[in-house]
mmCIF file of C-alpha atoms in Angstrom:
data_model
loop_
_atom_site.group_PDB
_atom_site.id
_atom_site.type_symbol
_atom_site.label_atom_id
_atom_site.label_comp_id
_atom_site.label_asym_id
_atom_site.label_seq_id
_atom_site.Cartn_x
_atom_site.Cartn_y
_atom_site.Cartn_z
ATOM 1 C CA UNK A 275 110.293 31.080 76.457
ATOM 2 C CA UNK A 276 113.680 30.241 75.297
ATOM 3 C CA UNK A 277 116.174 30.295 77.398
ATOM 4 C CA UNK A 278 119.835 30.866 77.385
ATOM 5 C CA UNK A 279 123.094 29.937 79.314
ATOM 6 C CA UNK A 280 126.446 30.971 78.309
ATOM 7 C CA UNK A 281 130.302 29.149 79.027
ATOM 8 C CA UNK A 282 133.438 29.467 77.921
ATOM 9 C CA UNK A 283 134.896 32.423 78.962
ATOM 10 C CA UNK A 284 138.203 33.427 81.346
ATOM 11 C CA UNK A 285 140.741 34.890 81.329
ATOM 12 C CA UNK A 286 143.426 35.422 78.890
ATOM 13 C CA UNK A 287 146.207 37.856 77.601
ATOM 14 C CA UNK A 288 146.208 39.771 74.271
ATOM 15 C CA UNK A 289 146.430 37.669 71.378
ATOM 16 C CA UNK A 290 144.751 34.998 73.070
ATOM 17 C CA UNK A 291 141.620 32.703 71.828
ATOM 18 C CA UNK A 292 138.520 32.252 73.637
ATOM 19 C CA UNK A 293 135.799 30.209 72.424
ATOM 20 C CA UNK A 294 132.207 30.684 73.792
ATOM 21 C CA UNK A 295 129.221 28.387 73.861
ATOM 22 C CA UNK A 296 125.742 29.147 73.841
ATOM 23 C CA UNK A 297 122.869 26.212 75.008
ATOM 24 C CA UNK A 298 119.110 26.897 74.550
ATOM 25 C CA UNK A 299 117.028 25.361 76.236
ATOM 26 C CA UNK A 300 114.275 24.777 73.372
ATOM 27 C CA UNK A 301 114.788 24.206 70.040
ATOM 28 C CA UNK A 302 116.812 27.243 68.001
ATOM 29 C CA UNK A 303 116.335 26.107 64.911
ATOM 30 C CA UNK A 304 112.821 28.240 63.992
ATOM 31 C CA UNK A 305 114.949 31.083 64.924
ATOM 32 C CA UNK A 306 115.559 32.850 61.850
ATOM 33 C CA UNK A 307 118.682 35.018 63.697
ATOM 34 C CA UNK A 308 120.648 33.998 66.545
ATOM 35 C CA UNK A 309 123.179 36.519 68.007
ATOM 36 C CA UNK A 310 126.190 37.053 70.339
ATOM 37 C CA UNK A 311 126.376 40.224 72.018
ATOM 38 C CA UNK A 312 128.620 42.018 74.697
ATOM 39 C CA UNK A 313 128.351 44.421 77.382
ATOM 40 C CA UNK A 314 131.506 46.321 78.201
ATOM 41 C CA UNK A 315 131.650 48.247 81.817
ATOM 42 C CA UNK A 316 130.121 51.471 81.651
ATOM 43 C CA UNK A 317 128.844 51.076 78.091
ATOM 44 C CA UNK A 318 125.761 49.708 76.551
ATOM 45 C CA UNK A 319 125.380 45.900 74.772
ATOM 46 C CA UNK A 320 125.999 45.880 71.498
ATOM 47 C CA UNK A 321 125.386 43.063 69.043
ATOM 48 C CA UNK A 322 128.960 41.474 68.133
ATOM 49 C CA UNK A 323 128.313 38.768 65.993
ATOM 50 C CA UNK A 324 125.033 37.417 64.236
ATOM 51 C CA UNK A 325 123.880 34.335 62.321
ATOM 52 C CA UNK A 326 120.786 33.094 59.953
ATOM 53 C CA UNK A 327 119.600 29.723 60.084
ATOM 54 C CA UNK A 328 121.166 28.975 56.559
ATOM 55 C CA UNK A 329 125.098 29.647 58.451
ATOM 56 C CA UNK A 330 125.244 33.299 56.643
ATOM 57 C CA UNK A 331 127.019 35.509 59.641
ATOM 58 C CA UNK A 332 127.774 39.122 60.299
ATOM 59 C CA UNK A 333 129.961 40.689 62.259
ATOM 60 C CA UNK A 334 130.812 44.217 64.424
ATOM 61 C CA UNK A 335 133.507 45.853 62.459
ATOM 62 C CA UNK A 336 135.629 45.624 65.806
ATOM 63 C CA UNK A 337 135.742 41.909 65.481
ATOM 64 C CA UNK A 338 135.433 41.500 61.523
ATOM 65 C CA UNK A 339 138.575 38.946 60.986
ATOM 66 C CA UNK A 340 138.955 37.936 64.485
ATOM 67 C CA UNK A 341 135.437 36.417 65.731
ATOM 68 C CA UNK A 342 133.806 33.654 64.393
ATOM 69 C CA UNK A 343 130.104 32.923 65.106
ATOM 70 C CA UNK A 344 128.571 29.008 64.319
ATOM 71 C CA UNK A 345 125.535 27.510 65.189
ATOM 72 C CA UNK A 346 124.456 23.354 65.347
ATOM 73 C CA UNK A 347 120.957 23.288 65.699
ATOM 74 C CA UNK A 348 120.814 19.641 66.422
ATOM 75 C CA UNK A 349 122.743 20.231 69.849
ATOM 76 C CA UNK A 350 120.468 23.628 70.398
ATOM 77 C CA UNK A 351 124.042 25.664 70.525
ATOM 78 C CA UNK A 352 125.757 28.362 69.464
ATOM 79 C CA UNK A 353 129.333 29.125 69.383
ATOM 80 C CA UNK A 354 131.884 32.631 68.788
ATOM 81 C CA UNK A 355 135.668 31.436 68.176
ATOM 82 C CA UNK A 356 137.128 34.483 69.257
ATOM 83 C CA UNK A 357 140.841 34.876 68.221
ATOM 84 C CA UNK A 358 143.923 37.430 68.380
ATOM 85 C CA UNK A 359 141.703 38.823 71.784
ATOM 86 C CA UNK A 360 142.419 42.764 72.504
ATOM 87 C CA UNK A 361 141.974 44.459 76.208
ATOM 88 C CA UNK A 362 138.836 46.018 73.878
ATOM 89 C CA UNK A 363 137.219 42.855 73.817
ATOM 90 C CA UNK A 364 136.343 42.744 77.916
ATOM 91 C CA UNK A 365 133.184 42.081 78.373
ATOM 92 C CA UNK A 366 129.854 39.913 79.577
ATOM 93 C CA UNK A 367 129.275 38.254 76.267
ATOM 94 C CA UNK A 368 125.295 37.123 75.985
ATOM 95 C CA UNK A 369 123.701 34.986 73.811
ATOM 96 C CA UNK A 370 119.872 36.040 72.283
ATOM 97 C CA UNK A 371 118.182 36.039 69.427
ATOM 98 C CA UNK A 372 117.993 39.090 67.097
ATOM 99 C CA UNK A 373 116.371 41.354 68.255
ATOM 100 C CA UNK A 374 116.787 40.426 71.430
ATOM 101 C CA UNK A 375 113.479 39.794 72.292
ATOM 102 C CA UNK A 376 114.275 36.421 74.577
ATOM 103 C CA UNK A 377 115.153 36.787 78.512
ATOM 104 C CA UNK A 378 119.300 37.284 79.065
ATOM 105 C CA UNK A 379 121.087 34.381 80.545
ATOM 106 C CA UNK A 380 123.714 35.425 83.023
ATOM 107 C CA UNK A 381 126.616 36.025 80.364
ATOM 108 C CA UNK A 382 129.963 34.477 80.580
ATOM 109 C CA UNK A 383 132.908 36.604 81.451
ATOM 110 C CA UNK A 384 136.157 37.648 78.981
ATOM 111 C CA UNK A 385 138.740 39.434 80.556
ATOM 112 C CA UNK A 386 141.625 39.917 78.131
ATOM 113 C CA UNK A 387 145.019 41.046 79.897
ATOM 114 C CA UNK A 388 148.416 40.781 80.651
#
């Protein structure tokens, strides 16, 4: 099985830019779909950002503009530029295929706050 660990996040106030990183461990390039999800406190995960092998992405409409998603399948990584960060944006952010039918790594942190 594939699996996944996550870096990049911290800490930052609103406005801020985070960028996450996403390693497999095996090869992600047969994976038609890889995606970046979040799991706020209290709430369920939710799929934020998603991306095809050919670079076409979609996003959550709460981070449409703000979040970018990337992949480079010769380094086995993907990446979510986050920008202009809200408080609304806290979260464990997790990296998986879609669906999410791979084992969770242990997230990465973003805190946005002043």
């Amino acid at each position: 099985q594939v699996q996944f660990v996550e870096s990049g996040g911290g800490l930052v106030q609103p406005g801020g830019s985070l960028r996450l990183s996403c390693a497999a461990s095996g090869s992600i390039f047969s994976f038609y779909v890889m995606g970046w999800y979040r799991q706020a406190p209290g709430k369920q995960r939710e799929l934020v950002a998603s991306i095809l092998s050919g670079d076409a992405a979609t996003y959550a409409d709460s981070v449409k503009g703000r979040f970018t998603i990337s992949r480079d399948n010769a380094k086995n990584t993907v990446y979510l530029q986050m920008n202009s960060l809200v408080p609304e944006d806290t979260a464990v952010y997790y990296c998986n295929v879609f669906p999410a039918t791979s084992p969770w790594g242990q997230g990465t942190q973003v805190t946005v706050s002043s």
